[in-house]
JSON list of C-alpha atoms and ligand atoms in Angstrom, two decimals:
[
{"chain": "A", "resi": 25, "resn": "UNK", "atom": "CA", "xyz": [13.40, 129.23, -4.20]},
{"chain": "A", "resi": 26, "resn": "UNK", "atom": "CA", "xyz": [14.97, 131.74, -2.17]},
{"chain": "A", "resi": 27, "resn": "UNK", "atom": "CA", "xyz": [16.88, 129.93, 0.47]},
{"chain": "A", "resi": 28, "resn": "UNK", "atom": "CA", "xyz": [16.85, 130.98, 4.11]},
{"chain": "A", "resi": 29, "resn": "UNK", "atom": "CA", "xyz": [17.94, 127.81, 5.68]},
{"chain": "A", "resi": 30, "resn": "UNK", "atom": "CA", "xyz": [20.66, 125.20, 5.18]},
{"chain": "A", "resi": 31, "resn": "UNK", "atom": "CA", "xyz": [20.45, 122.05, 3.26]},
{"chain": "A", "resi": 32, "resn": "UNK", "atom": "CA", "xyz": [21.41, 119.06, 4.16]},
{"chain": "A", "resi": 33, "resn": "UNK", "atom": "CA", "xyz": [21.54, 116.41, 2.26]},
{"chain": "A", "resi": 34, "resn": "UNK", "atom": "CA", "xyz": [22.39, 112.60, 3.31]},
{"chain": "A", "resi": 35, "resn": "UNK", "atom": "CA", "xyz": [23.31, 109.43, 0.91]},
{"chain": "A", "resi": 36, "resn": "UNK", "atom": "CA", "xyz": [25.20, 106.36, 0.85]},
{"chain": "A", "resi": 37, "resn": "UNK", "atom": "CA", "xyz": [24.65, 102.55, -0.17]},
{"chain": "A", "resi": 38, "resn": "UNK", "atom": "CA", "xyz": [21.38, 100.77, 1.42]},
{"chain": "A", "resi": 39, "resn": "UNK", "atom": "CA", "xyz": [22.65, 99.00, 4.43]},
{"chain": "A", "resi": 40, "resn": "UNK", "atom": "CA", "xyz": [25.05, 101.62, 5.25]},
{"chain": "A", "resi": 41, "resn": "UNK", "atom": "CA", "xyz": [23.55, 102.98, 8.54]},
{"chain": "A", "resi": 42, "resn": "UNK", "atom": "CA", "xyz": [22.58, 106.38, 6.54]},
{"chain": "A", "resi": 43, "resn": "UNK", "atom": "CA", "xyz": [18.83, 106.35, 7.50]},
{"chain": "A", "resi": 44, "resn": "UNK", "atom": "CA", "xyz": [19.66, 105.13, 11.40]},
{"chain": "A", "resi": 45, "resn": "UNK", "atom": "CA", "xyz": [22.11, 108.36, 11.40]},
{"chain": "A", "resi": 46, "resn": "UNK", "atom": "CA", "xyz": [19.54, 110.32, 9.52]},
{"chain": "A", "resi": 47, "resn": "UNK", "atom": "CA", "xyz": [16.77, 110.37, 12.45]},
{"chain": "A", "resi": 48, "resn": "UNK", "atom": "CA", "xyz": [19.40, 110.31, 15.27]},
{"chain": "A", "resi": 49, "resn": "UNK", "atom": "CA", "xyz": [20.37, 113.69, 14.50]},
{"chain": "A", "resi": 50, "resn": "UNK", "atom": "CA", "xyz": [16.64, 114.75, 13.28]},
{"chain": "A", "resi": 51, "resn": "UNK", "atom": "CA", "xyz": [15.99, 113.98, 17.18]},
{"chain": "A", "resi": 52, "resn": "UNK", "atom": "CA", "xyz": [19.15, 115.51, 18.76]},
{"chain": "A", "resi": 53, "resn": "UNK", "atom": "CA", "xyz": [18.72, 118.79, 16.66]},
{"chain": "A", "resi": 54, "resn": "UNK", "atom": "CA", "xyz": [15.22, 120.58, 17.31]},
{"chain": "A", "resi": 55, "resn": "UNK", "atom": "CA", "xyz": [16.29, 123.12, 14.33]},
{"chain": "A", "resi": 56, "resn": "UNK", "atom": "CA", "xyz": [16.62, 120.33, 12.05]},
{"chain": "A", "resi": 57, "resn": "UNK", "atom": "CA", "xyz": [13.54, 119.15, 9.82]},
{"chain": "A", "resi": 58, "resn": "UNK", "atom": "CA", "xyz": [12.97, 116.50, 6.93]},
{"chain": "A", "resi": 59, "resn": "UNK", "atom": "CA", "xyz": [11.21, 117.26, 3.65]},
{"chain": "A", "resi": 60, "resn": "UNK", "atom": "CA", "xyz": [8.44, 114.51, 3.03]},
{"chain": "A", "resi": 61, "resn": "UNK", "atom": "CA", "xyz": [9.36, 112.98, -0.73]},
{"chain": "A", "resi": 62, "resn": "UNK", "atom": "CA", "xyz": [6.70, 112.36, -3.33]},
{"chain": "A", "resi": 63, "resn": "UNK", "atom": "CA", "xyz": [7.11, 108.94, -4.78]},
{"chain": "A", "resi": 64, "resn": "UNK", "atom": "CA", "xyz": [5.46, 106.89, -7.09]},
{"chain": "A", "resi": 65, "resn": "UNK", "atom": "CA", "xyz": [6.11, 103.62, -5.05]},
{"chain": "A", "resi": 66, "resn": "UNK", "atom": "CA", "xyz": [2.82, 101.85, -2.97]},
{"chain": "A", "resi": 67, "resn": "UNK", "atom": "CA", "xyz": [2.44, 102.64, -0.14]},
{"chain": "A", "resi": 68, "resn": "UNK", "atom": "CA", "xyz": [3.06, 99.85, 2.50]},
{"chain": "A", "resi": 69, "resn": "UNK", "atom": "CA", "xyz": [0.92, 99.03, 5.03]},
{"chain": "A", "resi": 70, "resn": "UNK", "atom": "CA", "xyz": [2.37, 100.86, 7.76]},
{"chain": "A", "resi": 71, "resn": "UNK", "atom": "CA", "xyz": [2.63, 104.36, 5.90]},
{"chain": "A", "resi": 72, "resn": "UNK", "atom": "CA", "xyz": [0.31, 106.68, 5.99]},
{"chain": "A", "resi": 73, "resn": "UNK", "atom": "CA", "xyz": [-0.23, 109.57, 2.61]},
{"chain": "A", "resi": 74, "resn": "UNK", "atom": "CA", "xyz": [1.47, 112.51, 3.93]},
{"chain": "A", "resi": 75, "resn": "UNK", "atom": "CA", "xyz": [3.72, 111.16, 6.42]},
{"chain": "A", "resi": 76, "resn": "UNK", "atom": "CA", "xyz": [6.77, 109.18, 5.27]},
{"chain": "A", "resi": 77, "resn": "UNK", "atom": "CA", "xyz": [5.45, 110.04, 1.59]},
{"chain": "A", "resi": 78, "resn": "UNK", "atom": "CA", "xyz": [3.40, 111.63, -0.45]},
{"chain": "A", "resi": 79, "resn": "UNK", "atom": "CA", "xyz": [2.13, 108.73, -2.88]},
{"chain": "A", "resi": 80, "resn": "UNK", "atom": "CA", "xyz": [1.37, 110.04, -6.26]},
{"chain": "A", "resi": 81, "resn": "UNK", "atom": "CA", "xyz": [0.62, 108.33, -9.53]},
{"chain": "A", "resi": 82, "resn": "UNK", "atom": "CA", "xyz": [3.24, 108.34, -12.52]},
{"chain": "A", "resi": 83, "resn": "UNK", "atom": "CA", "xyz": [1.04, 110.47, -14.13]},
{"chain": "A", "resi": 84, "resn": "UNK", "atom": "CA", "xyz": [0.57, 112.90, -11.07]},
{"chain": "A", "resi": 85, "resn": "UNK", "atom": "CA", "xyz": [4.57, 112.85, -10.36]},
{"chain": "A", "resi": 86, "resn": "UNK", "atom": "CA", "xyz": [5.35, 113.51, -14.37]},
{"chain": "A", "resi": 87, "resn": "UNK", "atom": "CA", "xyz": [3.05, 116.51, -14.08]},
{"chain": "A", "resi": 88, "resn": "UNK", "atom": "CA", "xyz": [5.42, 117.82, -11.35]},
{"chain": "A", "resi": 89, "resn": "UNK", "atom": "CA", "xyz": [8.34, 117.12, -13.84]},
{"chain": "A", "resi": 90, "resn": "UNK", "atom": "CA", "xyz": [6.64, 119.13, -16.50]},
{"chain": "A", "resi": 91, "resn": "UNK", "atom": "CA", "xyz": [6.12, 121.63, -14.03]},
{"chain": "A", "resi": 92, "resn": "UNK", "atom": "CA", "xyz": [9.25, 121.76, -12.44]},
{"chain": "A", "resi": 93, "resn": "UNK", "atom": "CA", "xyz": [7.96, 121.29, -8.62]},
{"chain": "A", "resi": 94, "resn": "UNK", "atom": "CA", "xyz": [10.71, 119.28, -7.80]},
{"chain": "A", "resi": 95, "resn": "UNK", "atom": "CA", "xyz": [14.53, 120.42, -6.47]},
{"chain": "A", "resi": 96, "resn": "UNK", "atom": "CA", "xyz": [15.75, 116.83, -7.43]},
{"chain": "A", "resi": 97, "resn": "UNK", "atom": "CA", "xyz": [14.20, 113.62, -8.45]},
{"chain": "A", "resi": 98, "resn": "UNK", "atom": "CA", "xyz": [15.07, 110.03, -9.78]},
{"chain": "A", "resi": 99, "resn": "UNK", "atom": "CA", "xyz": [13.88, 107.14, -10.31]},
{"chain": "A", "resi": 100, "resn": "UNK", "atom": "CA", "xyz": [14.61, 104.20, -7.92]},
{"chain": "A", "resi": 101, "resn": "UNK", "atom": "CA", "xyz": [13.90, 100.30, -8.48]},
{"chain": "A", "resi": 102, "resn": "UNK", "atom": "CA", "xyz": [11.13, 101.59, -11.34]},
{"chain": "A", "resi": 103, "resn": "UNK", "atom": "CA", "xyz": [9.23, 103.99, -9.14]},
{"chain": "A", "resi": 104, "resn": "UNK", "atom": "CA", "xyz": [9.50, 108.19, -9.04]},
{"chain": "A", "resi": 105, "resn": "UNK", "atom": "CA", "xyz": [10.83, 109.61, -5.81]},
{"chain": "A", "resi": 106, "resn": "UNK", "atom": "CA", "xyz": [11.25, 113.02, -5.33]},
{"chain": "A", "resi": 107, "resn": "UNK", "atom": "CA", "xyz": [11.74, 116.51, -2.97]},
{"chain": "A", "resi": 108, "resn": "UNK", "atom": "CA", "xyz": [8.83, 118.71, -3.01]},
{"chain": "A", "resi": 109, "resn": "UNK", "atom": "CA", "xyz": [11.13, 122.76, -3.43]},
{"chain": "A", "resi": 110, "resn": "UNK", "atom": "CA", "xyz": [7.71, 123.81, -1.92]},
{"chain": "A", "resi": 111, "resn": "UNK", "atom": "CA", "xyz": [7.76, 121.70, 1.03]},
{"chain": "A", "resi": 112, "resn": "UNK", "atom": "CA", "xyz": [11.45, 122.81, 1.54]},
{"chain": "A", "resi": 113, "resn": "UNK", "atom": "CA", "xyz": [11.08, 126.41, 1.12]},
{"chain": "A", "resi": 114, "resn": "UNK", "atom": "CA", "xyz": [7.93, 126.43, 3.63]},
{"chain": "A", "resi": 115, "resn": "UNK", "atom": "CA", "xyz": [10.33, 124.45, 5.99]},
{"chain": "A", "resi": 116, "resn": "UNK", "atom": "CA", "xyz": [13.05, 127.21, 5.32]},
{"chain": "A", "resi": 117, "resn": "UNK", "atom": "CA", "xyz": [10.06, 130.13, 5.81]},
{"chain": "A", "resi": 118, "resn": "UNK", "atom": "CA", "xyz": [9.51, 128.57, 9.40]},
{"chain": "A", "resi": 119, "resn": "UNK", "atom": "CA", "xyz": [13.10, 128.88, 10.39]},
{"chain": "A", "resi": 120, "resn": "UNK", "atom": "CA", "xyz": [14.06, 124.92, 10.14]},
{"chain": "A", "resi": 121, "resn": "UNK", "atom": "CA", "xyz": [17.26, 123.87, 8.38]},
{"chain": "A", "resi": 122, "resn": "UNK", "atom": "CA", "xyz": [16.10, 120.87, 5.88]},
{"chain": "A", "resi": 123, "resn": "UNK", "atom": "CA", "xyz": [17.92, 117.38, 5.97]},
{"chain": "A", "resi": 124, "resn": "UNK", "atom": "CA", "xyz": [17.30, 115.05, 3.13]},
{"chain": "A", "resi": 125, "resn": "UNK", "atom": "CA", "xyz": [18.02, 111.23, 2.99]},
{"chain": "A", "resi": 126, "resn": "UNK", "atom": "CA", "xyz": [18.03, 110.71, -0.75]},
{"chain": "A", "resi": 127, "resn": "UNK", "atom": "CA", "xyz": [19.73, 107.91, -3.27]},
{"chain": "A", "resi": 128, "resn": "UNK", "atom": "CA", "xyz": [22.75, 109.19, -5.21]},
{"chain": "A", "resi": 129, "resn": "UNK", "atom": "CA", "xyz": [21.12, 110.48, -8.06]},
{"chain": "A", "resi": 130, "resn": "UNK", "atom": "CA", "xyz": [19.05, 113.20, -6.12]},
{"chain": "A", "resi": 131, "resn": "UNK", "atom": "CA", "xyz": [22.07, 114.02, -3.82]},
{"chain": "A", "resi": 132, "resn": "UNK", "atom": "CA", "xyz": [24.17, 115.13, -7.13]},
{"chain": "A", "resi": 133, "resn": "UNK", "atom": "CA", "xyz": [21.49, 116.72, -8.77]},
{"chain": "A", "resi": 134, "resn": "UNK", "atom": "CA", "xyz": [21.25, 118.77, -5.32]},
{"chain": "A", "resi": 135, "resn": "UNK", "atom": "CA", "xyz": [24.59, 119.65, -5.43]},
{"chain": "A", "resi": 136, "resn": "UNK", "atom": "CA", "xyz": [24.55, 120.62, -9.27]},
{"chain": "A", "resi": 137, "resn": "UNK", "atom": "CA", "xyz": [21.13, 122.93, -8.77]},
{"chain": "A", "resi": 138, "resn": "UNK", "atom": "CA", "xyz": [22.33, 124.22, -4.80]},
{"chain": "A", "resi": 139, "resn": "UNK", "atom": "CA", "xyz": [25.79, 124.22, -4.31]},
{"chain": "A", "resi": 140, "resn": "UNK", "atom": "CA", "xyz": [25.34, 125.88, -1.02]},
{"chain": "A", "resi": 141, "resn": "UNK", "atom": "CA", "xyz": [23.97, 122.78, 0.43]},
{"chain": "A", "resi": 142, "resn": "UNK", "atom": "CA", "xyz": [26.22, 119.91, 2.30]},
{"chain": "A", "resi": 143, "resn": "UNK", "atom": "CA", "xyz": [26.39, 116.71, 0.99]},
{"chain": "A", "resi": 144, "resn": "UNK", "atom": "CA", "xyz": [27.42, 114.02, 3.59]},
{"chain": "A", "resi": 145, "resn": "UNK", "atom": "CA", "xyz": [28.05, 110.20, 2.01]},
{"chain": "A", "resi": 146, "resn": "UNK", "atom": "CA", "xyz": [27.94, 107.74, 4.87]},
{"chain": "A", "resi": 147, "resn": "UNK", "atom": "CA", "xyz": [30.37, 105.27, 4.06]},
{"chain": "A", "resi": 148, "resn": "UNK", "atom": "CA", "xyz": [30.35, 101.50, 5.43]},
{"chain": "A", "resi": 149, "resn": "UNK", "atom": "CA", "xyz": [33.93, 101.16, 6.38]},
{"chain": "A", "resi": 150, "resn": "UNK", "atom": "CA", "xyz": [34.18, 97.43, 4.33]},
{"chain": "A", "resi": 151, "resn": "UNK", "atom": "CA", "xyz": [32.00, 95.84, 1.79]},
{"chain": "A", "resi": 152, "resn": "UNK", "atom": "CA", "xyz": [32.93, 93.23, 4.18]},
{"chain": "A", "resi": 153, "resn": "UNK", "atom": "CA", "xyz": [30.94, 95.21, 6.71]},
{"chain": "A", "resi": 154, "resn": "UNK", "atom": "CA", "xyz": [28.46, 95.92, 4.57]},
{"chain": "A", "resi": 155, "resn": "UNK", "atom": "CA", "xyz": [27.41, 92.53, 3.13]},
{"chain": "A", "resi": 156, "resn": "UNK", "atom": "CA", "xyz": [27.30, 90.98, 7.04]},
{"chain": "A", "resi": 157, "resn": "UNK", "atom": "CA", "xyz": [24.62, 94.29, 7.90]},
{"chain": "A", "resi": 158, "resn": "UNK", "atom": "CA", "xyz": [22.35, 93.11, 4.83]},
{"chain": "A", "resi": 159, "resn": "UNK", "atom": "CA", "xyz": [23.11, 89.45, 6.09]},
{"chain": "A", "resi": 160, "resn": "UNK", "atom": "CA", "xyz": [22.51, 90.56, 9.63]},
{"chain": "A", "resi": 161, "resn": "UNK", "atom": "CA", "xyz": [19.15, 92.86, 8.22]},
{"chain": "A", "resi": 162, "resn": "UNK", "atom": "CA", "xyz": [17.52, 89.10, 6.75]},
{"chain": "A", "resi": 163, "resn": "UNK", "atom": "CA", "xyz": [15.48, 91.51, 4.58]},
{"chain": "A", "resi": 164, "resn": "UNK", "atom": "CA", "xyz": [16.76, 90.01, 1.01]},
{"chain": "A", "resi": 165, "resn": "UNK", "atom": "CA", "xyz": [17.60, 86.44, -0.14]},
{"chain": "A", "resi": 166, "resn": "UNK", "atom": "CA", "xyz": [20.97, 85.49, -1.49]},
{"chain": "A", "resi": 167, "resn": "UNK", "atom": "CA", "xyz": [20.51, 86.72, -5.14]},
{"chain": "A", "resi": 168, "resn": "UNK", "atom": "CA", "xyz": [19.02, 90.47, -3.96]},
{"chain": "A", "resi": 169, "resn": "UNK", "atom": "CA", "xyz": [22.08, 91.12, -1.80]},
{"chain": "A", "resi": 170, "resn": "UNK", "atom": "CA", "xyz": [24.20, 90.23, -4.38]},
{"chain": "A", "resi": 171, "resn": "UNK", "atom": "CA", "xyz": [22.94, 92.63, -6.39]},
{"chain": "A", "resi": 172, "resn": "UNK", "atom": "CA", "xyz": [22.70, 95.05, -3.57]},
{"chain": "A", "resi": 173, "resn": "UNK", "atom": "CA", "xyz": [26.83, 94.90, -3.10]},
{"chain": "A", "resi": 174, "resn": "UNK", "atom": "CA", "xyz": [27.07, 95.33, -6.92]},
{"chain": "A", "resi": 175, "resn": "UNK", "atom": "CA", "xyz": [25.17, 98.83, -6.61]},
{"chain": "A", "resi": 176, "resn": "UNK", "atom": "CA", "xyz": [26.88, 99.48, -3.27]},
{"chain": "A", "resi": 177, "resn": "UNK", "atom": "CA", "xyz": [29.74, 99.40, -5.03]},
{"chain": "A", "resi": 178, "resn": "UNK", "atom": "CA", "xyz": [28.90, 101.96, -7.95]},
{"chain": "A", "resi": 179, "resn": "UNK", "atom": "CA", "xyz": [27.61, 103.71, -5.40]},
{"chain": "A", "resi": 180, "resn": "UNK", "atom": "CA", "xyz": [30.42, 104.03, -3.47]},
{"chain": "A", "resi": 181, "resn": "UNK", "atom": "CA", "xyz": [32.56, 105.58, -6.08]},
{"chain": "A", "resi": 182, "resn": "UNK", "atom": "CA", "xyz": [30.59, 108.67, -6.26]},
{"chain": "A", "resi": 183, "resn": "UNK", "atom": "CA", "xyz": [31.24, 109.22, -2.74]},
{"chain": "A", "resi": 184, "resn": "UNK", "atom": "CA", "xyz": [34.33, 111.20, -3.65]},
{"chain": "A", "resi": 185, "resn": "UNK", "atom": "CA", "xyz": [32.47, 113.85, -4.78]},
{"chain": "A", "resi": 186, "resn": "UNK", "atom": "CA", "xyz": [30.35, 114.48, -1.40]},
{"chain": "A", "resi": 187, "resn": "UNK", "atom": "CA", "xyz": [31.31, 117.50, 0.58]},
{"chain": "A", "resi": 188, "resn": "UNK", "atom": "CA", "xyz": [31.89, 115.31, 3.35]},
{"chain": "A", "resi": 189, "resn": "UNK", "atom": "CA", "xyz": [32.07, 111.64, 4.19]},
{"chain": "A", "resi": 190, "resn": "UNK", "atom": "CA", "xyz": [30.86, 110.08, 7.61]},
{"chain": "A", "resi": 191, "resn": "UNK", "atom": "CA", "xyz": [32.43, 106.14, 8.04]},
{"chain": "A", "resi": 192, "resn": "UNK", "atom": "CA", "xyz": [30.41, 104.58, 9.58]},
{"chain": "A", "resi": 193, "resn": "UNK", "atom": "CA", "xyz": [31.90, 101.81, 11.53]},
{"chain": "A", "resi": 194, "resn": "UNK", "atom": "CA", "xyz": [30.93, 102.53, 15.52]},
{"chain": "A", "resi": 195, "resn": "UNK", "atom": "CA", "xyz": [27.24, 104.19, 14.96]},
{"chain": "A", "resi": 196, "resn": "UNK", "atom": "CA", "xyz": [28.06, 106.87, 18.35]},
{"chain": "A", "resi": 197, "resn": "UNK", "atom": "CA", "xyz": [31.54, 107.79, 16.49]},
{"chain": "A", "resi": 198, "resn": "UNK", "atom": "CA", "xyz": [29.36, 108.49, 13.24]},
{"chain": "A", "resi": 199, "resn": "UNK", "atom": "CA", "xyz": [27.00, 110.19, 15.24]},
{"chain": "A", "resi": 200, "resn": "UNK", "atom": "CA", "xyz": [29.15, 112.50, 16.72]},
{"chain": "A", "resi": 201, "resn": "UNK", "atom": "CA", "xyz": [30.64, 113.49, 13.25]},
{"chain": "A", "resi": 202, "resn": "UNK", "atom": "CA", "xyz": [27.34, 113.85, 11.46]},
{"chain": "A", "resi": 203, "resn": "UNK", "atom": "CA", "xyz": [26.23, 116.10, 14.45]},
{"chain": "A", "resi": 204, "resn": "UNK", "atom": "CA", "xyz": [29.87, 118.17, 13.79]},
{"chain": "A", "resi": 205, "resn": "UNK", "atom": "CA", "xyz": [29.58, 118.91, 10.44]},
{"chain": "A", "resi": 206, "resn": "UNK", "atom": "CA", "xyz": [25.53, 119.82, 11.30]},
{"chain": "A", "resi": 207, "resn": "UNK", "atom": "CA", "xyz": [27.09, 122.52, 13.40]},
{"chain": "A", "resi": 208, "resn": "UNK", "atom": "CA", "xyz": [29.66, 123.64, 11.90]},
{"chain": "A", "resi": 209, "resn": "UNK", "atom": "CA", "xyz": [28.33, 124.07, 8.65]},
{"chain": "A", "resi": 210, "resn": "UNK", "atom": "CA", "xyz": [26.50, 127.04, 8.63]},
{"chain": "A", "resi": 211, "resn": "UNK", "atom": "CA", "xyz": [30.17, 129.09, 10.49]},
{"chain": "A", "resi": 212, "resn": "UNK", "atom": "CA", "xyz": [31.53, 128.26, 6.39]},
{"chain": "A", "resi": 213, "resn": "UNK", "atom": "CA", "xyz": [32.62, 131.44, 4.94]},
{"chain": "A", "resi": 214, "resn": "UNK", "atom": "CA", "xyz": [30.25, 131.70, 2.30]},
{"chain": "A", "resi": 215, "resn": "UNK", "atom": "CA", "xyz": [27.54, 132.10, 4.12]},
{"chain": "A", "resi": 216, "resn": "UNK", "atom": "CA", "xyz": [29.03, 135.32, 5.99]},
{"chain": "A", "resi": 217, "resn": "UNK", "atom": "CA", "xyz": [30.41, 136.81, 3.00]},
{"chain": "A", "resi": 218, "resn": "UNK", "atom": "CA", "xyz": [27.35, 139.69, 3.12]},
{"chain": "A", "resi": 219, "resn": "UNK", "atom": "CA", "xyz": [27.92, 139.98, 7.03]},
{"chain": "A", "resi": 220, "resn": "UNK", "atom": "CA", "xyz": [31.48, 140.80, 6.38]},
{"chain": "A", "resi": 221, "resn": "UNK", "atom": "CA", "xyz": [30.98, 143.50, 3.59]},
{"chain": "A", "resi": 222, "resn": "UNK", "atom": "CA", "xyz": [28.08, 144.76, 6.22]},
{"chain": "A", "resi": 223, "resn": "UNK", "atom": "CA", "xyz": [30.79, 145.08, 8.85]},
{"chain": "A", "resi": 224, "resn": "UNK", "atom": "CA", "xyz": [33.01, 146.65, 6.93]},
{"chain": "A", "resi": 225, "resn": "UNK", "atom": "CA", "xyz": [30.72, 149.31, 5.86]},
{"chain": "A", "resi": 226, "resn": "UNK", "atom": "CA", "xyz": [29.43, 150.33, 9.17]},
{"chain": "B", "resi": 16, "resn": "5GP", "atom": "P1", "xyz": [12.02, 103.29, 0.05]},
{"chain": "B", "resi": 16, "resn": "5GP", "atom": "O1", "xyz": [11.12, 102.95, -1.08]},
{"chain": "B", "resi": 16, "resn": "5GP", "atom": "O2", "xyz": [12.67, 102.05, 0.64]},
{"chain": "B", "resi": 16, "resn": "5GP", "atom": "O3", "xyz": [11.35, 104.13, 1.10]},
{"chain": "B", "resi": 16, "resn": "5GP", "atom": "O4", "xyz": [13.22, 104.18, -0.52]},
{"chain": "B", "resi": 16, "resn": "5GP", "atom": "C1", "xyz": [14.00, 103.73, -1.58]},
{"chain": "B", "resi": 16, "resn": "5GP", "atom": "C2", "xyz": [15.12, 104.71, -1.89]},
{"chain": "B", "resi": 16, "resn": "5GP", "atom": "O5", "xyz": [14.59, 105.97, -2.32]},
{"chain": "B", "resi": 16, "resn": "5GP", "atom": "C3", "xyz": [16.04, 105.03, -0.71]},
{"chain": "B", "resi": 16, "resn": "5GP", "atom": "O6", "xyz": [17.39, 104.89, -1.18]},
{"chain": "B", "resi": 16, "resn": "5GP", "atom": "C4", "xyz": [15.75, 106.48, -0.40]},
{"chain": "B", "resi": 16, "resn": "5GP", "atom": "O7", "xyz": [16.91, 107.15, 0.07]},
{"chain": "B", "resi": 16, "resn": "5GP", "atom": "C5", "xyz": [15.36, 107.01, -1.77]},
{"chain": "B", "resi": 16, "resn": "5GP", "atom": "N1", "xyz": [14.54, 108.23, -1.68]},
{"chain": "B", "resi": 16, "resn": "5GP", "atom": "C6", "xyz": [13.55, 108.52, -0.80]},
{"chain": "B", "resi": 16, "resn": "5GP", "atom": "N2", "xyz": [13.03, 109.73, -1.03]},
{"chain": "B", "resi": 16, "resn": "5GP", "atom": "C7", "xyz": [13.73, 110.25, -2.08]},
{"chain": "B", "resi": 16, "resn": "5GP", "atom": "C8", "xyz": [13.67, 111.51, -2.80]},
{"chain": "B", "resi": 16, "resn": "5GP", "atom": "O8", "xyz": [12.89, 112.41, -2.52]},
{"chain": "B", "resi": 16, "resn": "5GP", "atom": "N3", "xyz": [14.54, 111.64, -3.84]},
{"chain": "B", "resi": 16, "resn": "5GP", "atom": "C9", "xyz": [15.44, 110.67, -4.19]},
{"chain": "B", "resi": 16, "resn": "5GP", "atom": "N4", "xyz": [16.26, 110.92, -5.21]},
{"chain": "B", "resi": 16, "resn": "5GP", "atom": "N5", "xyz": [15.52, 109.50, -3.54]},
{"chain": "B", "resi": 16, "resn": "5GP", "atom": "C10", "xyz": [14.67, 109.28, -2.49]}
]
């Protein structure tokens, strides 16, 4: 891949707020694009092939393995998910900046392969917090949020090594921040480091 763009890349426990913050800031920012995932899951009955994912069988998605089409991939509740690098890189070729929401595993293998890209945990600011927004969801009976707030928990101790953490405890507050560090991100030195020597030798 030969990166033109920025990567972002978005994570944090289920329940957190991440994929609410996610889209608010894929509408504010017209630059900003998402990478449709491959998964192995079914599709359900409102998604369409091509739109929230790609559906693939195991033995399609283990082909991409083999092959290595994929930037980062893991597997979540038994099924393949997974970032296309060619549907990032043809994002990058048409000017976007890419912004994944991804489960742990992918984010660190993202920051492993691309150090260059952010990597923003959003953080419920309780498990307190967190267990009344499941409660609050009614998506999962007693016994599946239990063992939600046992992952969240895992989960939440790899959030110290995120670039950046977003608590999210008032959503426009969280907002705001996300949209921050969207901005301000690509100004890092790192990415000017050719500009400067440029300067320098004019
Ligand atoms: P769902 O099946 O509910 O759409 O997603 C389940 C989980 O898979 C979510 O935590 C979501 O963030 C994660 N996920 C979606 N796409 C990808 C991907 O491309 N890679 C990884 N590692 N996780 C993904």
């Amino acid at each position: 891949m030969s990166r033109t763009g920025e990567l972002f890349v978005i994570a944090g426990p289920s329940g957190g707020g991440k994929t609410s913050l996610f889209r608010a800031v894929l509408d504010r920012f017209d630059h900003l694009a998402l990478s449709v995932s491959d998964t192995t899951r079914p599709p359900r009955a409102t998604e369409t092939d091509g739109e929230q994912y790609c559906f693939l069988s195991r033995d399609e998605f283990e082909e991409g393995i083999q092959a290595g089409r994929y930037l980062e991939y893991a597997q979540v509740y038994g099924h393949y998910y997974g970032t296309s690098k060619d549907r990032v890189q043809t994002l990058w070729d048409q000017g976007k900046d890419v912004i994944l929401e991804i489960d742990i595993q992918g984010a660190e293998q993202v920051a492993e392969r691309y150090p260059e890209a952010a990597s923003i945990f959003i953080l419920p600011p309780s498990l307190a917090v967190l267990a009344q927004r499941l409660r609050d969801r009614g998506l999962d009976d007693e016994a599946v949020m239990a063992r939600r707030l046992g992952e969240a928990r895992s989960e939440i101790e790899a959030a110290a090594g995120f670039d950046w953490i977003v608590v999210n405890d008032d959503f426009d507050q969280a907002l705001a921040q996300l949209s921050g560090i969207i901005e301000a991100w690509p100004a890092r030195v790192a990415r000017h480091r050719q500009r400067i020597r440029d300067l320098l030798a004019e």
